[in-house]
mmCIF file of C-alpha atoms and ligand atoms in Angstrom:
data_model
loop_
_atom_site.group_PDB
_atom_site.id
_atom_site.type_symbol
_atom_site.label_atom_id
_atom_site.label_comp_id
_atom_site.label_asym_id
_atom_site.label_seq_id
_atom_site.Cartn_x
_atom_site.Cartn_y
_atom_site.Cartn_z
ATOM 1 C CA UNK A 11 -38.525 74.981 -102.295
ATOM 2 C CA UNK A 12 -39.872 74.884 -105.388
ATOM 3 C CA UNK A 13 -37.529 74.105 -108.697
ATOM 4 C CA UNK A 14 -39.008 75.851 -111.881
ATOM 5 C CA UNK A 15 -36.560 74.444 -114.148
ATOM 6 C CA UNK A 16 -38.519 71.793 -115.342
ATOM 7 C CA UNK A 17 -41.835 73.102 -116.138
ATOM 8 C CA UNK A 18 -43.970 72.937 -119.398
ATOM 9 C CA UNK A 19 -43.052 76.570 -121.054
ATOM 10 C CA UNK A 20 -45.722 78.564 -122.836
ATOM 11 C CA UNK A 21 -45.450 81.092 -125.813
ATOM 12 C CA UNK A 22 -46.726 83.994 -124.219
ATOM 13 C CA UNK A 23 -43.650 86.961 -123.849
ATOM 14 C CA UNK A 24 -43.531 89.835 -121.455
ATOM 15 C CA UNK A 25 -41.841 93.127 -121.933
ATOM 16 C CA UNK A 26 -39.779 95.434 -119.016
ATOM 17 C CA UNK A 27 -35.999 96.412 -118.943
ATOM 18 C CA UNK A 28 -35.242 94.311 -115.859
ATOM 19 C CA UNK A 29 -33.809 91.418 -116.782
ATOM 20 C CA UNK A 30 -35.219 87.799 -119.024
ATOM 21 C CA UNK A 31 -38.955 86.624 -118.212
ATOM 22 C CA UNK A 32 -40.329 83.697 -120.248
ATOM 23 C CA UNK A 33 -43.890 81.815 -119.490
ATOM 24 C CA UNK A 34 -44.902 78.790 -117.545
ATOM 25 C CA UNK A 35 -47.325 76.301 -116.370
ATOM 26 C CA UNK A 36 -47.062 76.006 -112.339
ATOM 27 C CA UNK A 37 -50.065 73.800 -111.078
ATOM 28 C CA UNK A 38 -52.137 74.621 -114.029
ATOM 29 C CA UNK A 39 -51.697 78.475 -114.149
ATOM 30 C CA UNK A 40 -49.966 80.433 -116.164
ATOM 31 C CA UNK A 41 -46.715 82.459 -114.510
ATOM 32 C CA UNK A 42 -44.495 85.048 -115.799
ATOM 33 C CA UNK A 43 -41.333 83.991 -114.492
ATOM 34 C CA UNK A 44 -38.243 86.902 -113.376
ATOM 35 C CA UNK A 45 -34.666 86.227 -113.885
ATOM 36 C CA UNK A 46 -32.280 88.473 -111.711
ATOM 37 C CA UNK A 47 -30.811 91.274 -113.667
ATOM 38 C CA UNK A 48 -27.575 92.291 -113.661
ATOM 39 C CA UNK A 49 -26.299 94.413 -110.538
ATOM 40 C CA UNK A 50 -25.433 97.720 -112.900
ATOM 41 C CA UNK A 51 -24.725 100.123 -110.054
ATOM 42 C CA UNK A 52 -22.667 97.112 -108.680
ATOM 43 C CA UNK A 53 -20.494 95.746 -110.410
ATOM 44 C CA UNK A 54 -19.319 93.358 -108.003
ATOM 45 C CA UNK A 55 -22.339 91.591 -107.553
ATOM 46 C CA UNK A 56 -22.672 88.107 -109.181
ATOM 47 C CA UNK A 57 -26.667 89.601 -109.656
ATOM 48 C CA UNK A 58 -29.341 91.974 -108.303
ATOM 49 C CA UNK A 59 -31.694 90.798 -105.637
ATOM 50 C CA UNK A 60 -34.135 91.838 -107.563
ATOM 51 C CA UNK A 61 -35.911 88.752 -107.459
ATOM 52 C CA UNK A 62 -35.996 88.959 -103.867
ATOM 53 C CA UNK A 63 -37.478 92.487 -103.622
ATOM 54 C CA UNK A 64 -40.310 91.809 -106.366
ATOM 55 C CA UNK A 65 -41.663 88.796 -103.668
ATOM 56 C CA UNK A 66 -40.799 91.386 -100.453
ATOM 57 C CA UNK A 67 -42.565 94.253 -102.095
ATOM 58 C CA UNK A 68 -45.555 92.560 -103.656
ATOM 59 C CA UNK A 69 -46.249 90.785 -100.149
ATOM 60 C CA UNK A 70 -45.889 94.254 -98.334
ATOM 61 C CA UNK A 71 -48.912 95.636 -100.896
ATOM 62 C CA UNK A 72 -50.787 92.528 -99.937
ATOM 63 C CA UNK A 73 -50.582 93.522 -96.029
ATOM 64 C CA UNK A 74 -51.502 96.706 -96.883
ATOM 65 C CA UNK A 75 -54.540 95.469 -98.595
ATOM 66 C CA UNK A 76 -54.362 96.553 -101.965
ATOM 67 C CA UNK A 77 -54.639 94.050 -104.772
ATOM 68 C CA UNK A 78 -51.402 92.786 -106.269
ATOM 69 C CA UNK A 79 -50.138 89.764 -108.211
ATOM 70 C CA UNK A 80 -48.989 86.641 -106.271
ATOM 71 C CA UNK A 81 -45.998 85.794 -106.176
ATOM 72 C CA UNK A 82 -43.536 82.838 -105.611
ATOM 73 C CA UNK A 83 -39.801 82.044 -104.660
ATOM 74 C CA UNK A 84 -37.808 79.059 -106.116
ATOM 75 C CA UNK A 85 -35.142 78.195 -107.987
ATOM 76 C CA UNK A 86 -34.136 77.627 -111.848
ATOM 77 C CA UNK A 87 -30.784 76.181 -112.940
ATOM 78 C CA UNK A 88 -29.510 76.494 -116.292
ATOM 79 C CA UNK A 89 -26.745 74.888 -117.618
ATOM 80 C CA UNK A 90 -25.397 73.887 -114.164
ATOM 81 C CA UNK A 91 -26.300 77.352 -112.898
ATOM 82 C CA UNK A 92 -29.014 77.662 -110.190
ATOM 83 C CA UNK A 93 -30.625 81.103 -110.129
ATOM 84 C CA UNK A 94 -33.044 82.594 -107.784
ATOM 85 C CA UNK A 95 -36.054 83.299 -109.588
ATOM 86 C CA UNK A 96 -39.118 85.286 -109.015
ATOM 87 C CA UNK A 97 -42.978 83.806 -110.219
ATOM 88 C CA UNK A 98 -45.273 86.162 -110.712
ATOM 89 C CA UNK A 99 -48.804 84.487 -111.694
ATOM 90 C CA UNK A 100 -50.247 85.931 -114.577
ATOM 91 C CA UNK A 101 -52.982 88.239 -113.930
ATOM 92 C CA UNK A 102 -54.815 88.058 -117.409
ATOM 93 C CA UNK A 103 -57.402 86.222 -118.678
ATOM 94 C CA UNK A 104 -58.358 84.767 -122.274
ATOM 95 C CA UNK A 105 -60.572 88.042 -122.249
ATOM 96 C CA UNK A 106 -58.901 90.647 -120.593
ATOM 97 C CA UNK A 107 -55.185 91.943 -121.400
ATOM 98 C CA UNK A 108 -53.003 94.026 -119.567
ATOM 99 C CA UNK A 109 -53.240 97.775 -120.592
ATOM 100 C CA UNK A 110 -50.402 100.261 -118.506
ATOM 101 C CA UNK A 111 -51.341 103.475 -117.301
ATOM 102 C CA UNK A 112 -48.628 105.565 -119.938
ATOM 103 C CA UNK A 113 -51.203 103.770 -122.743
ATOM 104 C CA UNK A 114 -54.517 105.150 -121.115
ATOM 105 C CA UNK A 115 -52.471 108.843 -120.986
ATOM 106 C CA UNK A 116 -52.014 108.950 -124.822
ATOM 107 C CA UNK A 117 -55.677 109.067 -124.999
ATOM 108 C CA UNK A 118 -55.298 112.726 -123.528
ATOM 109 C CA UNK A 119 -55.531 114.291 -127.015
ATOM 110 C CA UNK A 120 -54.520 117.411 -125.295
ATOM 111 C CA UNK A 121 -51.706 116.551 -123.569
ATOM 112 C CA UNK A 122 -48.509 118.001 -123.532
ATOM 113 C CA UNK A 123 -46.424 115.666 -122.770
ATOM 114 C CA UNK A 124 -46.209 111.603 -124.146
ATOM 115 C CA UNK A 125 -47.660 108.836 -122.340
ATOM 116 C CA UNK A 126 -44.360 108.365 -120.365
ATOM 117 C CA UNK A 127 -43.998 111.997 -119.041
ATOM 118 C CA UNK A 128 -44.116 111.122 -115.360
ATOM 119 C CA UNK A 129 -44.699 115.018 -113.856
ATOM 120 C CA UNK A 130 -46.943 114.997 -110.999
ATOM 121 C CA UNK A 131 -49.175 117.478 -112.504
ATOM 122 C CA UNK A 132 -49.717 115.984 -116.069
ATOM 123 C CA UNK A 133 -50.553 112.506 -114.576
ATOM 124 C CA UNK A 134 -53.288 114.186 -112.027
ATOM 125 C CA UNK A 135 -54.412 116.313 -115.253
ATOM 126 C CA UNK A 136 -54.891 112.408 -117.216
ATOM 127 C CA UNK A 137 -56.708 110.680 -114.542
ATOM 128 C CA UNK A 138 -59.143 113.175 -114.057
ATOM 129 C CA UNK A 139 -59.605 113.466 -118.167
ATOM 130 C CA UNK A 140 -59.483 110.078 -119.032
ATOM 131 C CA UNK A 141 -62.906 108.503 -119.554
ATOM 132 C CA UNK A 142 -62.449 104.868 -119.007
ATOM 133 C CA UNK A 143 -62.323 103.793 -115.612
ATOM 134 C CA UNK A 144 -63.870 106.332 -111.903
ATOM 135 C CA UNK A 145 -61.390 108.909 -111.736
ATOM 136 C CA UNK A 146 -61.616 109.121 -107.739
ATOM 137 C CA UNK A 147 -60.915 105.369 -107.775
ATOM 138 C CA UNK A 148 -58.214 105.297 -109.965
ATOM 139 C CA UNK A 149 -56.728 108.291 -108.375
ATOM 140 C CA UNK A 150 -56.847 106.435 -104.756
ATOM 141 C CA UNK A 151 -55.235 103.492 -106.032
ATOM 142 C CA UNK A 152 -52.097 106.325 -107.619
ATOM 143 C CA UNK A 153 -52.118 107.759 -103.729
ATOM 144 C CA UNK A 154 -51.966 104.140 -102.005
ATOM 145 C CA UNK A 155 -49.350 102.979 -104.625
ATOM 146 C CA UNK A 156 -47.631 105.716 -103.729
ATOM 147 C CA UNK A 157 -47.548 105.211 -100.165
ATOM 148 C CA UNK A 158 -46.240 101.527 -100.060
ATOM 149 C CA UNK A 159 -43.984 102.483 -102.357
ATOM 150 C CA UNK A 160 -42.658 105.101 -100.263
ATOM 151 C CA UNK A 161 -42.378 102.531 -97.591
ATOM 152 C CA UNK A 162 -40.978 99.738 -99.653
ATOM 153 C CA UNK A 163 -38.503 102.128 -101.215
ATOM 154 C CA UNK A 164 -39.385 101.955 -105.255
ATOM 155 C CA UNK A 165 -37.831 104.039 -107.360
ATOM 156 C CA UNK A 166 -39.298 102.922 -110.669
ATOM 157 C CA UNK A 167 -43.508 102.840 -110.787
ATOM 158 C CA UNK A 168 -43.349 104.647 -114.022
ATOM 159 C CA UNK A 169 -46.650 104.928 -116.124
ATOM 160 C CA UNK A 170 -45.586 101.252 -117.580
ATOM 161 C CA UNK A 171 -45.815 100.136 -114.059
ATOM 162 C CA UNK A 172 -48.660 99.909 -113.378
ATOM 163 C CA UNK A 173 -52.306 99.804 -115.423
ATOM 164 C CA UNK A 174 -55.303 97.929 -115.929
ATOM 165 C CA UNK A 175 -56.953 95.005 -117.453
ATOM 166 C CA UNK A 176 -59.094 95.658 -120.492
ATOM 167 C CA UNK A 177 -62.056 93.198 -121.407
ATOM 168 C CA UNK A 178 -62.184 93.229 -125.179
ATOM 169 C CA UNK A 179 -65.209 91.356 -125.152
ATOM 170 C CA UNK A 180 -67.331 93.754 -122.638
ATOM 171 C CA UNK A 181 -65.203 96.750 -123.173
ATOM 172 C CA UNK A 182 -64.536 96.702 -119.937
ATOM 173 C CA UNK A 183 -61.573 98.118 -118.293
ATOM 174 C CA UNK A 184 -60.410 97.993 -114.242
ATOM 175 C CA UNK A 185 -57.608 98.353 -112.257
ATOM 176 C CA UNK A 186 -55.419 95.717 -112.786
ATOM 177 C CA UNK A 187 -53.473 94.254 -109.910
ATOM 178 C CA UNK A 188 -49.924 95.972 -108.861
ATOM 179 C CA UNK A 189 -47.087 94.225 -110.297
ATOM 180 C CA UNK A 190 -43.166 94.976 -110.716
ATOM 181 C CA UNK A 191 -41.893 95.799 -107.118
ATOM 182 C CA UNK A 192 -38.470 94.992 -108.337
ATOM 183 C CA UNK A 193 -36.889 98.060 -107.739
ATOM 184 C CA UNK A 194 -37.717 98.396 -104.244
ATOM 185 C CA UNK A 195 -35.630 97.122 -101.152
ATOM 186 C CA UNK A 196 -31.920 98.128 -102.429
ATOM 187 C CA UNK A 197 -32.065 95.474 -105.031
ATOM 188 C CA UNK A 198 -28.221 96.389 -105.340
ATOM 189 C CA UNK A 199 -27.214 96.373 -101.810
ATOM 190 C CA UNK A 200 -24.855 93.447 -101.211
ATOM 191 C CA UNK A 201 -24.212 91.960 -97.698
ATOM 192 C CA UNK A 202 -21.019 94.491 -97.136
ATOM 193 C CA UNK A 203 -23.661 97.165 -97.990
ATOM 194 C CA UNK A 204 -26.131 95.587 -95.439
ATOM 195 C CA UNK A 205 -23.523 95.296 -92.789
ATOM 196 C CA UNK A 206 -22.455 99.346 -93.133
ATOM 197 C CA UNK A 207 -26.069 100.150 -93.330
ATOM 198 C CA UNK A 208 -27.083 98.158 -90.462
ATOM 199 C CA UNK A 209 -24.028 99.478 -88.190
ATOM 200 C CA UNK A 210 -24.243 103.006 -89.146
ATOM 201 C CA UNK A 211 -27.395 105.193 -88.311
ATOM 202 C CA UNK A 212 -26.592 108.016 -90.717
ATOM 203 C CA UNK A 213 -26.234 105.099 -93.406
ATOM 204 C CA UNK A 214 -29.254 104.568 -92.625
ATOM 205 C CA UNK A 215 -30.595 107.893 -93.158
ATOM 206 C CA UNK A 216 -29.414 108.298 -96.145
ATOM 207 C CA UNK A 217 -31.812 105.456 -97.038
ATOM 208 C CA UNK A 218 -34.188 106.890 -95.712
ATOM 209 C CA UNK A 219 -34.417 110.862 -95.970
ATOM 210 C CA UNK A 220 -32.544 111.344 -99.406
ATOM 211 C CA UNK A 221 -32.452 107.838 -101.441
ATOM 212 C CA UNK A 222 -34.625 106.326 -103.606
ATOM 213 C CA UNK A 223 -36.425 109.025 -105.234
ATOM 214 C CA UNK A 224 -39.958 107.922 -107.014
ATOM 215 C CA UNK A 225 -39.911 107.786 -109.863
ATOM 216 C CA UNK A 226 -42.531 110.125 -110.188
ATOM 217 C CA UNK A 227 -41.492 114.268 -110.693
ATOM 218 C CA UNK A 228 -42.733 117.385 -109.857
ATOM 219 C CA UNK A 229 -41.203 120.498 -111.624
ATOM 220 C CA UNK A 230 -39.124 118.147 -113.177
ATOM 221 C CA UNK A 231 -37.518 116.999 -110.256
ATOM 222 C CA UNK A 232 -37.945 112.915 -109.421
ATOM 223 C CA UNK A 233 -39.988 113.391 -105.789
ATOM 224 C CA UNK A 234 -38.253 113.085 -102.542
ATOM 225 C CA UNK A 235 -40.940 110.550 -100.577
ATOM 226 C CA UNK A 236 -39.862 112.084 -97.199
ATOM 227 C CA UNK A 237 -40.248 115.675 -98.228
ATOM 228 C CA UNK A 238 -43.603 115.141 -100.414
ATOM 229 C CA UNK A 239 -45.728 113.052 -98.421
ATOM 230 C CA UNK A 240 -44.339 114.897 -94.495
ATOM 231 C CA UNK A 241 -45.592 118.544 -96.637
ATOM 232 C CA UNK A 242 -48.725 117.551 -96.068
ATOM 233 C CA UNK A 243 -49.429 119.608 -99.285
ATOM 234 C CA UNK A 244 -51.172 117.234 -100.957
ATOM 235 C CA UNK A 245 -54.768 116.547 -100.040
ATOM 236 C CA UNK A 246 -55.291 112.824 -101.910
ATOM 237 C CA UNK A 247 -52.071 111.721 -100.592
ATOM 238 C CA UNK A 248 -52.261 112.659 -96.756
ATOM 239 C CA UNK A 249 -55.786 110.717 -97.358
ATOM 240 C CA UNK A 250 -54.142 107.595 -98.662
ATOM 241 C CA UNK A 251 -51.335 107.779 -95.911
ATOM 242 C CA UNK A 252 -54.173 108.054 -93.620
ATOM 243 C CA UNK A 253 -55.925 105.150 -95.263
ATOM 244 C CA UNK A 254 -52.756 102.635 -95.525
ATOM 245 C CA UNK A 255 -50.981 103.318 -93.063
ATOM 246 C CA UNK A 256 -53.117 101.548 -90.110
ATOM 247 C CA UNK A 257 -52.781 98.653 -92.359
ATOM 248 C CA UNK A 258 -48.856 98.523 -92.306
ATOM 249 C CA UNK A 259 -48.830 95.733 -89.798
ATOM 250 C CA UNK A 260 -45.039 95.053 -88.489
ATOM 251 C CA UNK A 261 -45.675 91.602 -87.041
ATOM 252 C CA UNK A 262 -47.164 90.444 -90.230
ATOM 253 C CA UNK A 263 -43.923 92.187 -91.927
ATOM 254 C CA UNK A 264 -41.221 90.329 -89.676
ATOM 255 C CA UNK A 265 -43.203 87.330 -90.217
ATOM 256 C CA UNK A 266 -43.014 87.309 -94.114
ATOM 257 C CA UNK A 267 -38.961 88.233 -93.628
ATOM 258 C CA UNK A 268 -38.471 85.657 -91.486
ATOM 259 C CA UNK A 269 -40.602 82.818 -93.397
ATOM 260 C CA UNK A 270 -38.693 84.087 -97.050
ATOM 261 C CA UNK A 271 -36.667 81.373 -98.160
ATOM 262 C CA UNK A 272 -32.898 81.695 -99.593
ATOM 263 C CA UNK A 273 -31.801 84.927 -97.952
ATOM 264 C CA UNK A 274 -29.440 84.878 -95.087
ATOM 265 C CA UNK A 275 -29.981 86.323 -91.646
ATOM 266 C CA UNK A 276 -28.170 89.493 -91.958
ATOM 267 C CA UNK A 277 -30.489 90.113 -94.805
ATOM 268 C CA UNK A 278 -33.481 89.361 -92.987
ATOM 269 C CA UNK A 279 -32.612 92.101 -90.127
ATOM 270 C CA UNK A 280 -31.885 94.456 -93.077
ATOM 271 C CA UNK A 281 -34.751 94.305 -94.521
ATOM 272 C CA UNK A 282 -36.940 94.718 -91.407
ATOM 273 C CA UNK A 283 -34.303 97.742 -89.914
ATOM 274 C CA UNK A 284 -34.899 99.267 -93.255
ATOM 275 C CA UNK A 285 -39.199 98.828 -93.694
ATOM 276 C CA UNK A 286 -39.583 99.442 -89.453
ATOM 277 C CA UNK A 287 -37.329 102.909 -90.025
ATOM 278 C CA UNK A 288 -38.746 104.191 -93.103
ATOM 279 C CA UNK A 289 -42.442 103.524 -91.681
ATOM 280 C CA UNK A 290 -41.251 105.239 -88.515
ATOM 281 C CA UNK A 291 -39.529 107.944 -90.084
ATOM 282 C CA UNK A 292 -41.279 108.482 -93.712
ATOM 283 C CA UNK A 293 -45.224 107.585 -92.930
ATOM 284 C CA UNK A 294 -45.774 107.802 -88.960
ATOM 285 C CA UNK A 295 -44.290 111.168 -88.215
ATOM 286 C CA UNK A 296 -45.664 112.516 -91.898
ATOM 287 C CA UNK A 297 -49.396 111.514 -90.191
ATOM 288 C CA UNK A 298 -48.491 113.133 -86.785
ATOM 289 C CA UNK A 299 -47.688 116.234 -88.763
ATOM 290 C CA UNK A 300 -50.853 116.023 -90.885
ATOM 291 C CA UNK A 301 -52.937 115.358 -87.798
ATOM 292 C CA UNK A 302 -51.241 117.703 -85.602
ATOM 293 C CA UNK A 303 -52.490 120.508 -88.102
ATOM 294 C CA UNK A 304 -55.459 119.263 -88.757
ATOM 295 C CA UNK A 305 -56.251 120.086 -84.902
ATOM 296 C CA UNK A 306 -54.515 123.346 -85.012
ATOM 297 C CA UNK A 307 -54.416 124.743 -88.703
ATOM 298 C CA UNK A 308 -53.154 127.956 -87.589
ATOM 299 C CA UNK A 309 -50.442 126.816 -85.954
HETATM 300 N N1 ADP B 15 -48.440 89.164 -113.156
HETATM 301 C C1 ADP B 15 -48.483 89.581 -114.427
HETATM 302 N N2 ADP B 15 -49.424 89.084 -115.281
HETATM 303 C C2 ADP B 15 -49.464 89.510 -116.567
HETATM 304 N N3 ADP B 15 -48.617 90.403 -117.100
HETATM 305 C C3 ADP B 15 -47.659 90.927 -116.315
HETATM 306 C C4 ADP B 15 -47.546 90.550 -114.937
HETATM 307 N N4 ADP B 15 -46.515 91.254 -114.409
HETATM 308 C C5 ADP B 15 -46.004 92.009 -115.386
HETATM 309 N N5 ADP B 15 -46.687 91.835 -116.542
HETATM 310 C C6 ADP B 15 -46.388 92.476 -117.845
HETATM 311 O O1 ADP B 15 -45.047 92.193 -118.170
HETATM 312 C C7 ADP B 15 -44.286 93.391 -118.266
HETATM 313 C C8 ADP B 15 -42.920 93.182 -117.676
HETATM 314 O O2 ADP B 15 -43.024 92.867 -116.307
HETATM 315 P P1 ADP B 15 -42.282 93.740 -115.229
HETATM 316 O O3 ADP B 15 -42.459 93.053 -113.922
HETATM 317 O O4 ADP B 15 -42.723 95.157 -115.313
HETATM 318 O O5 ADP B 15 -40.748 93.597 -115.699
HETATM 319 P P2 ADP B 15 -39.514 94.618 -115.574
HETATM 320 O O6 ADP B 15 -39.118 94.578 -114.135
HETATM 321 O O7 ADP B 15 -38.486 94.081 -116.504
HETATM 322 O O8 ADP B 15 -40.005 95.980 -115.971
HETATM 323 C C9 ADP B 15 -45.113 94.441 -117.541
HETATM 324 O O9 ADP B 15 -44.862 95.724 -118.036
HETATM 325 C C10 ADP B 15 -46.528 93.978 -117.786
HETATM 326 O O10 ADP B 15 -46.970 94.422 -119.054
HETATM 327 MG MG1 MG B 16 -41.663 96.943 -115.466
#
């Protein structure tokens, strides 16, 4: 287990909504460290598992293949406090700094809407405008980001979620690593909420069918994952699905459960009901469907 408490602390500061960061050296490297936020849909809850779901989700990406930042458990203890706390190593370079997605919209001089607007259609419109990075290449990485986040559950890969790294000295710019995954996972379900969930299928479906929304819209509307990606409407994301999905590998999922340190057992079978389901229910049958179609279009 590693104790961050002690570490040499660095200057650089992060932004996001979700609770205190500050910097530190861990073995040389720079990390962002994650405090837990404050449970605000739970009241009862000492804090969010946040932490928790940032490591669970980032290491999901990383089975799936796409490039995310690492991340690390351990503890920090503050004035006799100890916290679980999230590392997140820091992705930048003396070079290159972290520009999000929102920022490269606002070059879209004719845009409607700001850099933040998340409707489906204005963020398609951007990537294909935008002139700094291989439009098909960003818009893959959009479509398989939205696919593990389906599975993982996120409700909040906004346009400041995600982004690139920009080379000031080359004028360089590519797709920077996914980071913030907090938001995935029920980062407010307690144990009692675990326990109901895991006893009672509908619960479950609930979880699964209706709840969490991305945070992405269409018509204004945040997206239903279920309903969007099982339409098959959508010709870049039944490609991703069909890309990622043979790369969701559930023995390499229970594995990282099992091997994550601090969370209790009942958590552990949560978390794996809850990824096995929605993969079942949200990705496999949505790629039956696609392929079933694809082999009989008229019916
Ligand atoms: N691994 C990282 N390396 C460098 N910068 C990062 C990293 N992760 C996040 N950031 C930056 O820090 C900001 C806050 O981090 P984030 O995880 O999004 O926090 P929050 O959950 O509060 O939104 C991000 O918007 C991004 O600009
Ligand atoms: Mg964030």
């Amino acid at each position: 287990m590693i104790d961050f408490s002690a570490l040499p602390r660095r200057n650089k500061t992060y932004a996001g909504a979700n609770g205190s960061k500050i910097a530190v050296m861990y073995e040389d490297e720079l990390y962002m460290l994650k405090f837990p936020g404050i449970a605000r849909k739970n009241k009862d809850m000492s804090y969010a598992n946040g932490c928790i779901c940032e490591y669970l989700g980032c290491h999901v990406f990383e089975i799936a293949g796409i490039p995310v930042q690492k991340t690390l458990l351990g503890t920090f203890t503050r004035n006799g406090k100890e916290k679980i706390v999230v590392a997140c190593k820091d992705f930048t370079t003396p070079d290159t700094v972290i520009q999000d997605f929102a920022s490269l919209k606002n070059t879209i001089i004719d845009s409607e809407h700001n850099g933040y607007g998340t409707e489906l259609s204005d963020i398609l419109m951007a990537m294909d405008a935008q002139q700094a990075i291989d439009p098909d290449a960003l818009k893959q990485r959009f479509w398989d980001m939205f696919i593990v986040d389906a599975l993982i559950g996120n409700w909040d890969r906004h346009n400041g979620n995600w982004g690139f790294l920009y080379n000031s000295r080359t004028d360089e710019m590519t797709l920077a690593p996914v980071f913030d995954c907090g938001s995935s996972l029920f980062p407010q379900a307690d144990e009692d909420i675990m326990q109901a969930v895991l006893d009672d299928p509908a619960e479950r479906d609930v979880r699964i069918f209706k709840i969490p929304l991305s945070g992405i819209r269409q018509d204004g509307q945040k997206i239903n994952y279920y309903d969007f990606i099982y339409s098959g409407k959508n010709r870049d994301c039944n490609t991703a699905l069909k890309r990622i999905l043979p790369r969701i590998d559930m023995k390499k999922i229970d594995l990282l459960i099992d091997e994550t340190p601090f969370i209790s057992d009942l958590q552990k079978r949560f978390y794996k009901t809850m990824l096995a389901e929605r993969k079942e229910k949200i990705l496999d049958r949505s790629l039956q469907k696609i392929r079933k179609k694809e082999r009989n279009p008229a019916g």
